[in-house]
Amino acid sequence: MSGQGRRAAVVSGDASERETPVCSICVANFNGAQVLRECLASVFAQDCDFPYEVIVHDDASPDGSAEIARQEFPGARLMRSSSNVGFCVANNRMVDAARGEFILLLNNDASLFPDALSRLLSAARDAREPAILGLPQFDAESGALLDRGSLLDLFFNPCPNHDPARRDVHMVMGACLWLPKQLWQDLGGFPSWFESIGEDLHLCSLARLTGRPVRVLAASGYRHHVGHSFGGGKAVQGRLVTSQRRRALSERNKSFVMVVVTPAPLIAALLPLHLIILVMEGCLLALVQRRAALLTGIYLPCLSGLWRQRRELLRQRRHWQARRSIGVVAWMSGFRLWPYKLLMLCRHGVPEVISGPK
């Protein structure tokens, strides 16, 4: 589809019920003054022939980004939080308020290719069952392809997929994630106690566990300013840079997901090995960088977090394992055996952990 005439009218927040949107685009914003304008401009420039609505949840940003959304994009429905509630709660609120049959979760630091919505809706309509869909992800600065969705290693580290022939993956990034609203509700949305990081891994893992496809499209895509929200998370001049907060949330939350979704024949072996490797990694990183805080601020809190949340995690595990409809062999098709962190260590050396945003 091309040409101005194919662009659909955006359903504004005060539109009548007869103007029901097909899709609700949900943009969680916190301190996005540098990127939000680009994100929303790409949303309102979509080349499609169906109505959609745009919802922006501002998480008590002090940088004036909410005013950018209100003044420059009046077609968006702005939800303003009086306090900072985090990425998971922000998205849960927007999806609760959404009127579309489909939901597109979009980071404020991501921008869509013009045909993204039309491609996603077409793929969703063609699917024989409800599915989570994603698009190829490109670096906003360099334009390089980052991934076509991700597989996982055995310790739940995302391994970027670059195979253009592979459509079924274990997860697509929450920076641009499409699914039917009903499927979101069936899967329970994002767990509010995750705060941020790993919520997309959790949602996609539950989808695969219960037999719902997780797929990436071959065409279209989105550009992403990776690391804008939490600092780090990508290679800079050949060195892997991450923030302490991002690393702490990532290690904790992916461990939560492992406990909940890993089938019984595998969890007894993988979880103890995962925890041993985490402690070893923390000790090594603290020794190399001569910062004991890396062990005490990232890795030990992961262990204590698992202990504090053990009852909730076991409750969630019983619930979702009872709904598992995929065999162990099919489940493992979304995994790679080679540890991704070891590959990144060989490629980029020991990661640099910065303080990052608070």
CSV table of C-alpha atoms in Angstrom, one decimal:
chain,number,residue,atom,x,y,z
A,1,MET,CA,0.0,0.0,0.0
A,2,SER,CA,1.3,3.4,-0.8
A,3,GLY,CA,0.1,7.0,-1.3
A,4,GLN,CA,-1.5,9.5,0.9
A,5,GLY,CA,-5.0,8.3,0.0
A,6,ARG,CA,-4.4,5.0,1.8
A,7,ARG,CA,-3.8,6.5,5.2
A,8,ALA,CA,-6.6,5.9,7.7
A,9,ALA,CA,-8.1,8.5,9.9
A,10,VAL,CA,-6.9,8.1,13.5
A,11,VAL,CA,-9.7,7.7,16.0
A,12,SER,CA,-9.3,10.4,18.6
A,13,GLY,CA,-9.8,9.9,22.3
A,14,ASP,CA,-13.3,11.6,22.3
A,15,ALA,CA,-14.5,9.8,19.2
A,16,SER,CA,-18.0,8.2,19.2
A,17,GLU,CA,-18.5,4.5,19.7
A,18,ARG,CA,-19.4,4.0,16.0
A,19,GLU,CA,-15.7,4.8,15.2
A,20,THR,CA,-14.4,1.7,16.8
A,21,PRO,CA,-10.6,1.3,16.0
A,22,VAL,CA,-9.3,-1.9,14.6
A,23,CYS,CA,-6.0,-1.4,16.5
A,24,SER,CA,-4.9,0.4,19.6
A,25,ILE,CA,-1.3,1.7,19.6
A,26,CYS,CA,-0.1,2.0,23.1
A,27,VAL,CA,3.0,4.1,23.8
A,28,ALA,CA,4.4,4.1,27.3
A,29,ASN,CA,6.4,7.3,27.9
A,30,PHE,CA,8.8,8.3,30.6
A,31,ASN,CA,11.2,11.2,30.0
A,32,GLY,CA,10.9,10.7,26.2
A,33,ALA,CA,11.4,14.3,25.1
A,34,GLN,CA,14.3,13.3,22.9
A,35,VAL,CA,12.5,10.5,21.1
A,36,LEU,CA,8.7,10.7,21.6
A,37,ARG,CA,8.2,13.1,18.7
A,38,GLU,CA,9.8,10.8,16.2
A,39,CYS,CA,7.8,7.8,17.6
A,40,LEU,CA,4.4,9.5,17.4
A,41,ALA,CA,5.1,11.1,14.0
A,42,SER,CA,5.7,7.6,12.6
A,43,VAL,CA,2.5,6.3,14.1
A,44,PHE,CA,0.4,9.1,12.6
A,45,ALA,CA,2.1,8.7,9.2
A,46,GLN,CA,0.9,5.0,8.9
A,47,ASP,CA,-0.2,4.0,5.4
A,48,CYS,CA,-3.2,1.9,6.0
A,49,ASP,CA,-7.0,1.8,5.3
A,50,PHE,CA,-8.4,1.0,8.7
A,51,PRO,CA,-9.1,3.2,11.8
A,52,TYR,CA,-6.7,3.0,14.7
A,53,GLU,CA,-6.3,4.8,18.0
A,54,VAL,CA,-3.2,6.1,19.7
A,55,ILE,CA,-2.8,6.0,23.5
A,56,VAL,CA,0.1,7.6,25.3
A,57,HIS,CA,0.6,6.9,29.0
A,58,ASP,CA,3.0,9.4,30.6
A,59,ASP,CA,4.6,8.0,33.7
A,60,ALA,CA,5.0,11.3,35.6
A,61,SER,CA,7.8,12.6,33.3
A,62,PRO,CA,9.5,15.7,34.6
A,63,ASP,CA,11.1,16.5,31.2
A,64,GLY,CA,8.0,18.0,29.4
A,65,SER,CA,7.5,15.1,27.1
A,66,ALA,CA,3.8,14.8,28.0
A,67,GLU,CA,3.3,18.3,26.7
A,68,ILE,CA,4.9,17.3,23.4
A,69,ALA,CA,2.3,14.6,23.1
A,70,ARG,CA,-0.6,16.9,24.2
A,71,GLN,CA,0.3,19.9,22.0
A,72,GLU,CA,1.8,18.4,18.9
A,73,PHE,CA,-0.3,15.2,18.6
A,74,PRO,CA,-3.8,16.1,19.7
A,75,GLY,CA,-5.1,12.9,18.0
A,76,ALA,CA,-3.5,10.8,20.7
A,77,ARG,CA,-5.3,10.0,23.9
A,78,LEU,CA,-3.0,11.1,26.7
A,79,MET,CA,-3.1,9.3,30.1
A,80,ARG,CA,-1.1,11.1,32.7
A,81,SER,CA,0.0,9.2,35.9
A,82,SER,CA,0.4,11.2,39.1
A,83,SER,CA,3.3,9.0,40.1
A,84,ASN,CA,5.9,6.8,38.4
A,85,VAL,CA,4.4,3.3,38.2
A,86,GLY,CA,6.8,1.6,35.7
A,87,PHE,CA,6.6,0.1,32.3
A,88,CYS,CA,4.4,-2.9,33.1
A,89,VAL,CA,1.7,-1.0,34.9
A,90,ALA,CA,1.7,1.7,32.2
A,91,ASN,CA,1.0,-0.8,29.5
A,92,ASN,CA,-1.6,-2.7,31.5
A,93,ARG,CA,-3.5,0.6,32.0
A,94,MET,CA,-3.4,1.4,28.3
A,95,VAL,CA,-4.6,-2.0,27.2
A,96,ASP,CA,-7.4,-1.9,29.7
A,97,ALA,CA,-8.5,1.4,28.1
A,98,ALA,CA,-7.9,0.3,24.5
A,99,ARG,CA,-10.9,-0.2,22.2
A,100,GLY,CA,-9.2,-2.0,19.4
A,101,GLU,CA,-9.4,-5.7,18.6
A,102,PHE,CA,-5.6,-5.7,18.3
A,103,ILE,CA,-3.0,-4.1,20.4
A,104,LEU,CA,0.4,-2.7,19.3
A,105,LEU,CA,2.8,-2.0,22.2
A,106,LEU,CA,5.3,0.5,21.0
A,107,ASN,CA,8.3,2.0,23.0
A,108,ASN,CA,8.6,5.7,23.0
A,109,ASP,CA,12.1,5.3,21.5
A,110,ALA,CA,10.9,3.2,18.6
A,111,SER,CA,9.5,4.4,15.2
A,112,LEU,CA,7.5,2.4,12.7
A,113,PHE,CA,8.1,1.9,9.0
A,114,PRO,CA,5.1,3.5,7.1
A,115,ASP,CA,3.6,0.1,6.2
A,116,ALA,CA,4.0,-1.5,9.6
A,117,LEU,CA,0.3,-1.5,10.7
A,118,SER,CA,-1.0,-2.7,7.4
A,119,ARG,CA,1.5,-5.6,7.4
A,120,LEU,CA,0.8,-6.6,10.9
A,121,LEU,CA,-3.0,-6.6,10.5
A,122,SER,CA,-2.7,-8.6,7.3
A,123,ALA,CA,-0.6,-11.2,9.0
A,124,ALA,CA,-2.9,-11.3,12.0
A,125,ARG,CA,-5.9,-11.8,9.7
A,126,ASP,CA,-4.1,-14.6,7.8
A,127,ALA,CA,-3.1,-16.4,11.0
A,128,ARG,CA,-5.2,-19.5,11.8
A,129,GLU,CA,-5.0,-18.8,15.5
A,130,PRO,CA,-4.3,-15.8,17.8
A,131,ALA,CA,-0.6,-15.0,17.7
A,132,ILE,CA,2.0,-12.6,19.0
A,133,LEU,CA,3.6,-10.8,16.1
A,134,GLY,CA,6.7,-8.6,15.7
A,135,LEU,CA,8.7,-6.8,13.1
A,136,PRO,CA,12.4,-6.8,12.1
A,137,GLN,CA,14.2,-4.4,14.4
A,138,PHE,CA,16.7,-1.9,13.1
A,139,ASP,CA,19.1,0.3,15.0
A,140,ALA,CA,17.9,3.9,14.8
A,141,GLU,CA,21.4,5.4,14.5
A,142,SER,CA,23.1,3.1,12.1
A,143,GLY,CA,20.2,1.5,10.3
A,144,ALA,CA,21.7,-2.0,10.9
A,145,LEU,CA,19.4,-5.0,11.4
A,146,LEU,CA,19.3,-5.9,15.1
A,147,ASP,CA,17.1,-8.9,15.0
A,148,ARG,CA,14.1,-10.7,13.4
A,149,GLY,CA,12.8,-11.7,16.8
A,150,SER,CA,14.8,-13.8,19.2
A,151,LEU,CA,15.5,-17.4,20.3
A,152,LEU,CA,16.8,-18.1,23.8
A,153,ASP,CA,19.7,-19.9,25.2
A,154,LEU,CA,19.2,-22.4,28.0
A,155,PHE,CA,19.5,-19.7,30.6
A,156,PHE,CA,16.8,-17.5,29.0
A,157,ASN,CA,19.1,-15.0,27.4
A,158,PRO,CA,17.6,-13.7,24.2
A,159,CYS,CA,19.6,-14.7,21.1
A,160,PRO,CA,18.9,-12.4,18.2
A,161,ASN,CA,17.6,-14.2,15.1
A,162,HIS,CA,19.0,-13.0,11.8
A,163,ASP,CA,17.7,-15.8,9.6
A,164,PRO,CA,15.2,-14.2,7.1
A,165,ALA,CA,13.6,-17.6,6.5
A,166,ARG,CA,12.8,-18.1,10.2
A,167,ARG,CA,9.3,-16.8,11.2
A,168,ASP,CA,8.6,-18.7,14.4
A,169,VAL,CA,10.7,-17.5,17.2
A,170,HIS,CA,10.6,-17.6,21.0
A,171,MET,CA,10.0,-13.9,21.6
A,172,VAL,CA,9.7,-10.6,19.9
A,173,MET,CA,10.8,-7.4,21.7
A,174,GLY,CA,8.3,-5.4,23.7
A,175,ALA,CA,9.5,-2.3,21.9
A,176,CYS,CA,7.1,-3.3,19.1
A,177,LEU,CA,4.8,-6.2,20.0
A,178,TRP,CA,1.4,-6.9,18.3
A,179,LEU,CA,-1.3,-9.3,19.6
A,180,PRO,CA,-5.1,-9.5,19.9
A,181,LYS,CA,-6.4,-7.9,23.0
A,182,GLN,CA,-8.2,-11.1,23.9
A,183,LEU,CA,-4.9,-13.0,23.9
A,184,TRP,CA,-3.3,-10.3,26.1
A,185,GLN,CA,-6.2,-10.8,28.6
A,186,ASP,CA,-5.9,-14.6,28.4
A,187,LEU,CA,-2.2,-14.4,29.2
A,188,GLY,CA,-2.7,-11.9,32.0
A,189,GLY,CA,-0.9,-9.0,30.5
A,190,PHE,CA,2.4,-7.8,32.0
A,191,PRO,CA,3.2,-8.8,35.7
A,192,SER,CA,3.3,-5.6,37.6
A,193,TRP,CA,5.8,-6.9,40.0
A,194,PHE,CA,8.4,-7.2,37.2
A,195,GLU,CA,8.6,-3.4,37.1
A,196,SER,CA,10.4,-3.3,33.7
A,197,ILE,CA,12.7,-5.5,31.6
A,198,GLY,CA,11.7,-9.1,30.7
A,199,GLU,CA,8.0,-8.5,30.6
A,200,ASP,CA,8.1,-9.3,26.8
A,201,LEU,CA,10.0,-12.5,27.5
A,202,HIS,CA,7.3,-13.5,30.1
A,203,LEU,CA,4.4,-12.8,27.7
A,204,CYS,CA,5.9,-14.6,24.7
A,205,SER,CA,7.0,-17.5,26.8
A,206,LEU,CA,3.4,-18.0,28.2
A,207,ALA,CA,2.1,-17.7,24.6
A,208,ARG,CA,4.4,-20.5,23.4
A,209,LEU,CA,3.8,-22.6,26.5
A,210,THR,CA,0.0,-22.6,25.8
A,211,GLY,CA,0.4,-23.3,22.1
A,212,ARG,CA,0.1,-19.8,20.7
A,213,PRO,CA,2.5,-18.8,17.9
A,214,VAL,CA,5.2,-16.1,18.3
A,215,ARG,CA,6.2,-14.9,14.9
A,216,VAL,CA,8.2,-12.2,13.2
A,217,LEU,CA,7.2,-10.7,9.8
A,218,ALA,CA,9.5,-10.9,6.8
A,219,ALA,CA,8.7,-7.4,5.6
A,220,SER,CA,8.5,-3.8,7.1
A,221,GLY,CA,10.1,-3.1,10.4
A,222,TYR,CA,10.8,-0.5,13.1
A,223,ARG,CA,13.8,1.7,14.2
A,224,HIS,CA,14.8,1.5,17.8
A,225,HIS,CA,17.1,3.8,19.9
A,226,VAL,CA,18.2,0.8,22.0
A,227,GLY,CA,19.1,1.6,25.6
A,228,HIS,CA,17.5,5.0,25.7
A,229,SER,CA,15.1,4.2,28.5
A,230,PHE,CA,17.5,2.2,30.9
A,231,GLY,CA,20.9,3.0,29.6
A,232,GLY,CA,23.2,0.5,28.0
A,233,GLY,CA,22.1,-2.8,26.5
A,234,LYS,CA,24.1,-2.6,23.3
A,235,ALA,CA,27.6,-2.6,21.9
A,236,VAL,CA,29.4,0.7,21.6
A,237,GLN,CA,32.5,0.8,19.6
A,238,GLY,CA,32.9,-2.9,19.9
A,239,ARG,CA,32.4,-2.9,23.7
A,240,LEU,CA,29.2,-4.1,25.4
A,241,VAL,CA,27.8,-1.5,27.7
A,242,THR,CA,24.9,-1.9,30.1
A,243,SER,CA,23.6,-0.2,33.2
A,244,GLN,CA,23.5,-1.7,36.6
A,245,ARG,CA,19.8,-1.2,36.9
A,246,ARG,CA,19.1,-2.8,33.5
A,247,ARG,CA,21.3,-5.8,34.4
A,248,ALA,CA,19.8,-6.3,37.8
A,249,LEU,CA,16.2,-6.2,36.5
A,250,SER,CA,17.2,-8.5,33.6
A,251,GLU,CA,18.9,-11.2,35.7
A,252,ARG,CA,16.1,-11.2,38.2
A,253,ASN,CA,13.1,-11.2,35.8
A,254,LYS,CA,14.5,-13.7,33.4
A,255,SER,CA,15.0,-16.0,36.4
A,256,PHE,CA,11.4,-15.5,37.3
A,257,VAL,CA,10.3,-16.5,33.8
A,258,MET,CA,12.5,-19.6,33.9
A,259,VAL,CA,10.9,-20.8,37.1
A,260,VAL,CA,7.4,-20.3,35.8
A,261,VAL,CA,7.5,-21.6,32.2
A,262,THR,CA,10.3,-24.3,32.0
A,263,PRO,CA,8.7,-27.7,31.7
A,264,ALA,CA,9.2,-30.1,34.6
A,265,PRO,CA,11.7,-32.5,32.9
A,266,LEU,CA,14.1,-29.5,32.4
A,267,ILE,CA,13.7,-27.1,35.4
A,268,ALA,CA,15.2,-29.4,38.0
A,269,ALA,CA,18.5,-29.4,36.1
A,270,LEU,CA,18.6,-25.9,34.6
A,271,LEU,CA,17.6,-23.8,37.6
A,272,PRO,CA,20.4,-24.9,40.0
A,273,LEU,CA,23.0,-24.6,37.1
A,274,HIS,CA,21.6,-21.2,36.2
A,275,LEU,CA,22.0,-19.9,39.8
A,276,ILE,CA,25.5,-21.3,40.2
A,277,ILE,CA,26.5,-19.6,36.9
A,278,LEU,CA,25.0,-16.3,38.0
A,279,VAL,CA,27.0,-16.3,41.3
A,280,MET,CA,30.2,-17.1,39.4
A,281,GLU,CA,29.5,-14.4,36.8
A,282,GLY,CA,28.9,-11.9,39.5
A,283,CYS,CA,32.1,-12.7,41.3
A,284,LEU,CA,34.1,-12.6,38.1
A,285,LEU,CA,32.6,-9.2,37.0
A,286,ALA,CA,33.1,-7.7,40.5
A,287,LEU,CA,36.8,-9.0,40.5
A,288,VAL,CA,37.6,-7.7,37.0
A,289,GLN,CA,36.0,-4.3,37.5
A,290,ARG,CA,37.0,-4.1,41.2
A,291,ARG,CA,33.5,-3.2,42.2
A,292,ALA,CA,31.9,-5.4,44.8
A,293,ALA,CA,28.7,-3.5,44.2
A,294,LEU,CA,28.2,-5.4,41.0
A,295,LEU,CA,27.9,-8.7,42.9
A,296,THR,CA,25.8,-7.2,45.8
A,297,GLY,CA,23.7,-4.9,43.6
A,298,ILE,CA,22.9,-7.2,40.6
A,299,TYR,CA,23.4,-10.9,41.3
A,300,LEU,CA,22.7,-11.5,45.0
A,301,PRO,CA,19.5,-9.5,44.8
A,302,CYS,CA,18.4,-11.9,42.0
A,303,LEU,CA,18.8,-14.8,44.5
A,304,SER,CA,17.0,-13.0,47.3
A,305,GLY,CA,14.3,-11.9,44.9
A,306,LEU,CA,13.6,-15.5,43.9
A,307,TRP,CA,13.3,-16.4,47.5
A,308,ARG,CA,11.0,-13.5,48.4
A,309,GLN,CA,8.7,-14.3,45.4
A,310,ARG,CA,8.9,-18.0,45.8
A,311,ARG,CA,5.2,-18.5,46.7
A,312,GLU,CA,3.9,-16.3,43.9
A,313,LEU,CA,6.3,-18.0,41.4
A,314,LEU,CA,5.2,-21.4,42.5
A,315,ARG,CA,1.6,-20.4,42.2
A,316,GLN,CA,2.2,-19.0,38.7
A,317,ARG,CA,4.1,-22.1,37.8
A,318,ARG,CA,1.3,-24.5,38.8
A,319,HIS,CA,-1.2,-22.4,36.9
A,320,TRP,CA,0.6,-22.2,33.7
A,321,GLN,CA,2.1,-25.6,33.6
A,322,ALA,CA,-1.4,-27.0,34.0
A,323,ARG,CA,-2.3,-25.1,30.8
A,324,ARG,CA,0.8,-26.2,28.9
A,325,SER,CA,-0.1,-27.6,25.4
A,326,ILE,CA,3.4,-27.9,23.9
A,327,GLY,CA,5.7,-30.9,24.2
A,328,VAL,CA,9.3,-30.5,25.5
A,329,VAL,CA,10.8,-31.1,22.1
A,330,ALA,CA,8.6,-28.4,20.5
A,331,TRP,CA,9.3,-26.1,23.4
A,332,MET,CA,13.1,-26.5,22.9
A,333,SER,CA,12.8,-25.6,19.2
A,334,GLY,CA,12.9,-22.0,20.4
A,335,PHE,CA,16.2,-22.4,22.1
A,336,ARG,CA,19.9,-22.6,21.2
A,337,LEU,CA,22.3,-24.7,23.2
A,338,TRP,CA,25.3,-22.4,23.0
A,339,PRO,CA,25.3,-19.8,25.9
A,340,TYR,CA,24.7,-16.4,24.4
A,341,LYS,CA,26.7,-14.6,27.1
A,342,LEU,CA,29.7,-16.7,26.3
A,343,LEU,CA,29.4,-15.7,22.7
A,344,MET,CA,29.1,-12.0,23.6
A,345,LEU,CA,32.1,-12.4,25.9
A,346,CYS,CA,34.3,-13.8,23.1
A,347,ARG,CA,33.0,-11.1,20.7
A,348,HIS,CA,33.1,-8.0,22.9
A,349,GLY,CA,35.0,-8.9,26.1
A,350,VAL,CA,33.8,-8.3,29.7
A,351,PRO,CA,30.8,-5.9,29.6
A,352,GLU,CA,31.2,-2.4,31.1
A,353,VAL,CA,28.5,-1.8,33.7
A,354,ILE,CA,27.6,1.9,34.1
A,355,SER,CA,25.5,3.5,36.8
A,356,GLY,CA,22.8,4.4,34.3
A,357,PRO,CA,19.6,6.3,35.0
A,358,LYS,CA,17.9,5.9,38.3
